[in-house]
């Protein structure tokens, strides 16, 4: 990009006078994803007894144990017949998709208390939680992320 240095020196603001198409690439590690889950859980007052994440391209694998009381009632009603001892324990294999800088989760397989969740239940849960995240734009650049690749230790987003 071509930066207007005179404006930068005088007004202490960045002004881009011209630029070609931007190549935007973002790498997120497993630890970053774990930290985001923990931060979101604290914000929503949501409690995990167990939460493990593993990148196994093309899937993100999750192992979890959650008290049933932490699940909102309308979502709990959807999966309550799979509940054992007032808790949800299980495994999920998820794929990520990116459209217009929004991240969507597509569950490939979810096992809840030794029961494989049926496709209609997965579809309804997917509708309720997606998009899971909106990637903010960094001004003054105008870009839209549309590709995601899951690597062994990172998630790679690009435009």
Coordinates of N, CA and C in Angstrom, one line a residue:
X1 N 0.8 -1.2 0.0 CA 0.0 0.0 0.0 C 0.9 1.3 0.0
X2 N 0.3 2.3 -0.5 CA 1.0 3.6 -0.5 C 0.4 4.4 0.6
X3 N 1.3 4.8 1.6 CA 0.8 5.5 2.8 C 1.2 7.0 2.6
X4 N 0.3 7.8 3.0 CA 0.5 9.3 3.0 C 1.3 9.6 4.3
X5 N 2.6 9.7 4.2 CA 3.5 9.9 5.3 C 3.3 11.3 5.9
X6 N 3.0 12.3 5.0 CA 2.8 13.7 5.5 C 1.7 13.8 6.5
X7 N 0.5 13.1 6.1 CA -0.6 13.1 7.0 C -0.3 12.3 8.3
X8 N 0.5 11.3 8.2 CA 0.9 10.5 9.3 C 1.7 11.3 10.3
X9 N 2.7 12.1 9.8 CA 3.5 13.0 10.6 C 2.7 14.1 11.3
X10 N 1.9 14.8 10.4 CA 1.2 16.0 10.9 C 0.0 15.6 11.8
X11 N -0.9 14.7 11.4 CA -2.1 14.4 12.1 C -2.1 13.1 13.0
X12 N -0.9 12.4 12.8 CA -0.8 11.1 13.5 C -1.9 10.1 13.2
X13 N -2.4 10.1 12.0 CA -3.4 9.2 11.5 C -2.8 8.5 10.2
X14 N -3.2 7.3 10.0 CA -2.8 6.6 8.8 C -3.8 6.8 7.7
X15 N -3.3 7.2 6.5 CA -4.1 7.4 5.4 C -3.5 6.6 4.2
X16 N -4.2 5.7 3.7 CA -3.8 4.9 2.5 C -4.2 5.6 1.3
X17 N -3.3 6.0 0.4 CA -3.6 6.7 -0.8 C -4.0 5.8 -1.9
X18 N -3.3 4.6 -2.0 CA -3.7 3.6 -3.0 C -3.1 2.3 -2.5
X19 N -3.7 1.2 -3.0 CA -3.2 -0.1 -2.7 C -3.8 -1.1 -3.8
X20 N -3.1 -2.2 -3.9 CA -3.6 -3.2 -4.8 C -4.4 -4.2 -4.0
X21 N -4.9 -5.2 -4.6 CA -5.6 -6.2 -3.8 C -4.8 -6.7 -2.7
X22 N -5.5 -6.8 -1.5 CA -4.8 -7.2 -0.3 C -4.8 -8.7 -0.2
X23 N -3.7 -9.3 0.2 CA -3.6 -10.7 0.6 C -3.6 -10.7 2.1
X24 N -4.7 -11.1 2.7 CA -4.9 -11.2 4.1 C -4.8 -12.6 4.6
X25 N -3.9 -12.9 5.6 CA -3.8 -14.2 6.1 C -3.7 -14.2 7.6
X26 N -4.5 -15.0 8.2 CA -4.5 -15.1 9.7 C -4.3 -16.5 10.2
X27 N -3.4 -16.7 11.1 CA -3.1 -18.0 11.7 C -3.6 -17.9 13.2
X28 N -4.4 -19.0 13.6 CA -4.8 -19.1 14.9 C -4.4 -20.5 15.4
X29 N -3.8 -20.5 16.6 CA -3.3 -21.7 17.2 C -4.4 -22.4 18.1
X30 N -4.1 -23.6 18.4 CA -5.0 -24.4 19.3 C -5.2 -23.6 20.6
X31 N -4.1 -23.1 21.2 CA -4.2 -22.3 22.4 C -5.1 -21.1 22.3
X32 N -5.0 -20.4 21.2 CA -5.9 -19.2 21.0 C -7.3 -19.6 21.0
X33 N -7.7 -20.8 20.3 CA -9.0 -21.2 20.3 C -9.5 -21.6 21.7
X34 N -8.6 -22.3 22.5 CA -8.9 -22.7 23.9 C -9.2 -21.4 24.7
X35 N -8.3 -20.4 24.6 CA -8.5 -19.2 25.3 C -9.8 -18.5 25.0
X36 N -10.2 -18.5 23.7 CA -11.4 -17.9 23.3 C -12.6 -18.6 23.9
X37 N -12.6 -20.0 23.9 CA -13.7 -20.8 24.5 C -13.8 -20.4 26.0
X38 N -12.6 -20.3 26.7 CA -12.6 -20.0 28.1 C -13.2 -18.6 28.4
X39 N -12.8 -17.7 27.6 CA -13.2 -16.3 27.7 C -14.7 -16.2 27.5
X40 N -15.2 -16.9 26.4 CA -16.6 -16.8 26.1 C -17.4 -17.5 27.2
X41 N -16.9 -18.7 27.7 CA -17.6 -19.4 28.8 C -17.7 -18.5 30.1
X42 N -16.7 -17.8 30.4 CA -16.7 -16.9 31.6 C -17.7 -15.8 31.4
X43 N -17.7 -15.2 30.2 CA -18.7 -14.1 29.9 C -20.1 -14.6 29.9
X44 N -20.4 -15.8 29.5 CA -21.7 -16.3 29.5 C -22.1 -17.1 30.8
X45 N -21.1 -17.1 31.7 CA -21.3 -17.9 33.0 C -21.6 -19.3 32.7
X46 N -20.8 -19.9 31.8 CA -20.9 -21.3 31.4 C -19.8 -22.1 32.0
X47 N -20.1 -23.3 32.5 CA -19.1 -24.1 33.2 C -18.8 -25.3 32.5
X48 N -17.5 -25.6 32.2 CA -17.0 -26.9 31.6 C -16.3 -27.6 32.7
X49 N -16.6 -28.9 32.8 CA -15.8 -29.8 33.7 C -14.6 -30.3 32.9
X50 N -14.8 -30.5 31.6 CA -13.7 -31.0 30.8 C -13.8 -30.4 29.4
X51 N -12.7 -29.9 28.9 CA -12.8 -29.4 27.5 C -11.4 -29.6 26.9
X52 N -11.3 -30.5 25.9 CA -10.1 -30.7 25.2 C -10.3 -30.4 23.7
X53 N -9.3 -29.9 23.1 CA -9.4 -29.6 21.6 C -8.2 -30.1 20.9
X54 N -8.4 -30.7 19.7 CA -7.3 -31.2 19.0 C -7.6 -31.0 17.5
X55 N -6.6 -30.5 16.8 CA -6.7 -30.3 15.3 C -6.3 -31.6 14.6
X56 N -7.2 -32.2 13.9 CA -7.0 -33.4 13.1 C -7.6 -33.1 11.7
X57 N -6.7 -32.4 10.8 CA -7.3 -31.9 9.6 C -8.0 -33.0 8.8
X58 N -9.2 -32.7 8.3 CA -9.9 -31.4 8.1 C -10.8 -31.1 9.3
X59 N -10.7 -31.8 10.4 CA -11.6 -31.6 11.5 C -11.0 -31.0 12.8
X60 N -11.8 -30.3 13.6 CA -11.4 -30.0 14.9 C -12.2 -30.9 15.8
X61 N -11.4 -31.6 16.7 CA -12.0 -32.6 17.5 C -12.2 -32.0 18.9
X62 N -13.3 -32.2 19.5 CA -13.6 -31.7 20.9 C -14.0 -32.8 21.8
X63 N -13.5 -32.9 23.0 CA -14.0 -33.8 24.0 C -14.5 -32.8 25.2
X64 N -15.7 -33.1 25.7 CA -16.2 -32.2 26.7 C -17.0 -32.9 27.7
X65 N -17.2 -32.3 28.8 CA -18.1 -32.7 29.9 C -18.7 -31.4 30.5
X66 N -20.0 -31.4 30.4 CA -20.8 -30.1 30.8 C -21.9 -30.5 31.7
X67 N -22.1 -29.8 32.8 CA -23.4 -30.0 33.6 C -24.6 -29.6 32.8
X68 N -25.6 -30.3 32.8 CA -26.8 -30.0 32.0 C -27.4 -28.7 32.4
X69 N -27.2 -28.3 33.6 CA -27.8 -27.0 34.1 C -27.2 -25.8 33.4
X70 N -26.0 -25.9 32.8 CA -25.4 -24.8 32.2 C -25.9 -24.5 30.7
X71 N -26.6 -25.5 30.2 CA -27.1 -25.4 28.8 C -28.5 -24.6 28.9
X72 N -28.7 -23.6 28.0 CA -30.0 -22.9 28.1 C -31.1 -23.9 27.9
X73 N -32.3 -23.6 28.5 CA -33.4 -24.5 28.5 C -33.9 -24.9 27.1
X74 N -33.9 -23.9 26.1 CA -34.4 -24.3 24.8 C -33.5 -25.2 24.1
X75 N -32.2 -25.1 24.3 CA -31.2 -26.0 23.7 C -31.2 -27.3 24.4
X76 N -31.3 -27.3 25.7 CA -31.3 -28.5 26.5 C -32.5 -29.4 26.1
X77 N -33.6 -28.8 25.9 CA -34.8 -29.5 25.5 C -34.6 -30.3 24.2
X78 N -33.8 -29.8 23.3 CA -33.5 -30.4 22.0 C -32.7 -31.7 22.2
X79 N -31.8 -31.8 23.3 CA -30.9 -32.9 23.4 C -31.1 -33.6 24.8
X80 N -32.2 -33.3 25.5 CA -32.4 -33.9 26.9 C -32.6 -35.4 26.9
X81 N -33.1 -36.0 25.8 CA -33.2 -37.4 25.8 C -31.9 -38.2 25.7
X82 N -30.8 -37.4 25.5 CA -29.4 -38.0 25.4 C -28.7 -37.7 26.7
X83 N -29.3 -37.1 27.7 CA -28.7 -36.7 29.0 C -28.6 -37.9 29.9
X84 N -27.5 -38.0 30.6 CA -27.3 -39.1 31.6 C -26.7 -38.4 32.8
X85 N -27.3 -38.7 34.0 CA -26.9 -38.1 35.3 C -26.7 -36.6 35.3
X86 N -27.7 -35.9 34.6 CA -27.7 -34.5 34.6 C -26.4 -33.9 34.0
X87 N -25.8 -34.5 33.1 CA -24.6 -34.0 32.4 C -24.5 -34.5 31.0
X88 N -23.8 -33.7 30.2 CA -23.5 -34.0 28.8 C -22.0 -34.3 28.7
X89 N -21.7 -35.5 28.3 CA -20.3 -35.8 28.0 C -20.2 -36.3 26.6
X90 N -19.2 -35.9 25.9 CA -19.1 -36.4 24.5 C -17.9 -36.0 23.7
X91 N -18.1 -36.1 22.4 CA -17.1 -35.9 21.4 C -17.8 -35.3 20.2
X92 N -17.1 -34.3 19.6 CA -17.6 -33.7 18.4 C -16.4 -33.5 17.4
X93 N -16.7 -33.8 16.2 CA -15.8 -33.6 15.1 C -16.4 -32.5 14.2
X94 N -15.8 -31.3 14.1 CA -16.3 -30.2 13.5 C -15.5 -29.7 12.3
X95 N -16.1 -29.2 11.3 CA -15.4 -28.5 10.2 C -15.7 -27.0 10.3
X96 N -14.9 -26.2 9.8 CA -15.1 -24.8 9.8 C -15.3 -24.3 8.3
X97 N -16.2 -23.3 8.2 CA -16.4 -22.7 6.9 C -16.4 -21.2 7.1
X98 N -15.9 -20.4 6.2 CA -15.9 -19.0 6.3 C -16.6 -18.4 5.1
X99 N -17.6 -17.5 5.4 CA -18.3 -16.7 4.3 C -18.4 -15.3 4.8
X100 N -18.0 -14.4 4.0 CA -18.0 -12.9 4.3 C -17.5 -12.6 5.7
X101 N -16.3 -13.2 6.0 CA -15.6 -12.9 7.2 C -16.4 -13.4 8.5
X102 N -17.3 -14.3 8.3 CA -18.1 -14.9 9.4 C -17.7 -16.4 9.4
X103 N -17.4 -16.9 10.6 CA -17.1 -18.3 10.8 C -18.3 -19.2 11.1
X104 N -18.5 -20.3 10.4 CA -19.6 -21.2 10.6 C -19.0 -22.5 11.0
X105 N -19.7 -23.2 11.9 CA -19.3 -24.6 12.3 C -20.2 -25.6 11.7
X106 N -19.6 -26.6 11.1 CA -20.4 -27.7 10.4 C -20.0 -29.0 11.2
X107 N -20.9 -29.5 12.0 CA -20.6 -30.7 12.7 C -20.7 -32.0 11.8
X108 N -19.6 -32.7 11.8 CA -19.6 -34.0 11.0 C -20.1 -35.1 11.9
X109 N -19.7 -35.1 13.1 CA -20.2 -36.2 14.0 C -20.2 -35.6 15.5
X110 N -21.3 -35.9 16.2 CA -21.4 -35.5 17.6 C -21.9 -36.7 18.3
X111 N -21.1 -37.1 19.3 CA -21.5 -38.2 20.2 C -21.8 -37.6 21.6
X112 N -23.0 -37.8 22.1 CA -23.4 -37.2 23.4 C -23.8 -38.4 24.3
X113 N -23.0 -38.6 25.4 CA -23.3 -39.7 26.3 C -23.5 -41.0 25.6
X114 N -22.6 -41.3 24.7 CA -22.6 -42.6 24.0 C -23.7 -42.7 22.9
X115 N -24.4 -41.6 22.6 CA -25.4 -41.7 21.6 C -24.9 -40.8 20.4
X116 N -25.0 -41.3 19.2 CA -24.7 -40.5 18.0 C -25.9 -39.6 17.8
X117 N -25.7 -38.3 17.7 CA -26.8 -37.4 17.5 C -27.3 -37.5 16.1
X118 N -28.6 -37.6 15.9 CA -29.2 -37.7 14.5 C -29.0 -36.4 13.7
X119 N -29.0 -36.6 12.4 CA -28.8 -35.4 11.5 C -29.8 -34.3 11.7
X120 N -31.1 -34.5 11.9 CA -32.0 -33.4 12.2 C -31.6 -32.6 13.4
X121 N -31.2 -33.3 14.5 CA -30.8 -32.6 15.7 C -29.5 -31.7 15.4
X122 N -28.6 -32.3 14.7 CA -27.4 -31.6 14.4 C -27.7 -30.3 13.5
X123 N -28.6 -30.5 12.6 CA -29.0 -29.4 11.7 C -29.6 -28.3 12.5
X124 N -30.5 -28.6 13.5 CA -31.1 -27.6 14.3 C -30.1 -26.9 15.2
X125 N -29.2 -27.6 15.8 CA -28.1 -27.0 16.6 C -27.2 -26.1 15.8
X126 N -26.9 -26.5 14.6 CA -26.1 -25.8 13.7 C -26.8 -24.4 13.3
X127 N -28.1 -24.5 13.1 CA -28.9 -23.2 12.8 C -28.8 -22.3 14.0
X128 N -28.8 -22.8 15.2 CA -28.9 -22.0 16.4 C -27.6 -21.3 16.8
X129 N -26.5 -22.0 16.5 CA -25.2 -21.4 16.9 C -24.4 -20.7 15.8
X130 N -24.8 -20.8 14.6 CA -24.0 -20.2 13.5 C -24.6 -18.8 13.1
X131 N -23.7 -17.9 12.7 CA -22.2 -17.9 12.7 C -21.7 -17.8 14.1
X132 N -20.6 -18.5 14.4 CA -20.1 -18.5 15.7 C -19.2 -17.3 16.0
X133 N -18.7 -16.7 14.9 CA -17.8 -15.6 15.1 C -17.7 -14.7 13.9
X134 N -17.6 -13.4 14.1 CA -17.4 -12.4 13.0 C -16.0 -11.9 13.1
X135 N -15.2 -12.1 12.1 CA -13.9 -11.6 12.1 C -13.9 -10.1 11.7
X136 N -13.4 -9.2 12.7 CA -13.5 -7.8 12.4 C -12.5 -7.4 11.3
X137 N -12.8 -6.3 10.6 CA -11.9 -5.8 9.6 C -11.0 -4.8 10.3
X138 N -9.8 -4.8 9.8 CA -8.7 -3.9 10.4 C -8.7 -2.6 9.4
X139 N -9.1 -1.5 10.0 CA -9.1 -0.3 9.2 C -7.7 0.2 8.9
X140 N -7.4 0.7 7.8 CA -8.2 1.2 6.7 C -8.3 0.2 5.6
X141 N -8.0 -1.0 5.8 CA -8.0 -2.0 4.8 C -9.4 -2.6 4.6
X142 N -9.8 -2.9 3.4 CA -11.1 -3.4 3.2 C -10.9 -4.8 2.6
X143 N -11.3 -5.8 3.3 CA -11.1 -7.2 2.9 C -12.2 -8.1 3.4
X144 N -12.4 -9.2 2.8 CA -13.4 -10.2 3.3 C -12.7 -11.5 3.2
X145 N -12.7 -12.2 4.4 CA -12.1 -13.5 4.4 C -13.1 -14.6 3.9
X146 N -12.6 -15.5 3.1 CA -13.6 -16.5 2.5 C -13.0 -17.9 2.4
X147 N -11.8 -18.1 2.9 CA -11.2 -19.4 2.9 C -10.6 -19.8 4.2
X148 N -10.8 -21.1 4.6 CA -10.2 -21.6 5.8 C -9.6 -22.9 5.5
X149 N -8.4 -23.1 6.1 CA -7.7 -24.4 6.0 C -7.3 -24.8 7.5
X150 N -7.5 -26.0 7.8 CA -7.1 -26.5 9.1 C -5.8 -27.3 8.9
X151 N -4.8 -26.8 9.6 CA -3.5 -27.4 9.6 C -3.3 -28.2 10.9
X152 N -2.2 -28.8 11.0 CA -1.9 -29.7 12.2 C -2.0 -28.9 13.5
X153 N -1.4 -27.7 13.5 CA -1.4 -26.9 14.8 C -2.1 -25.6 14.7
X154 N -2.6 -25.2 13.5 CA -3.2 -23.9 13.3 C -4.4 -23.9 12.4
X155 N -5.2 -22.9 12.5 CA -6.3 -22.6 11.6 C -5.8 -21.4 10.7
X156 N -5.9 -21.6 9.4 CA -5.4 -20.6 8.5 C -6.5 -20.0 7.7
X157 N -6.8 -18.7 7.9 CA -7.8 -17.9 7.2 C -7.2 -17.1 6.2
X158 N -7.8 -16.9 5.0 CA -7.3 -16.1 3.9 C -8.5 -15.5 3.1
X159 N -8.1 -14.6 2.3 CA -9.2 -14.0 1.4 C -9.0 -14.6 0.0

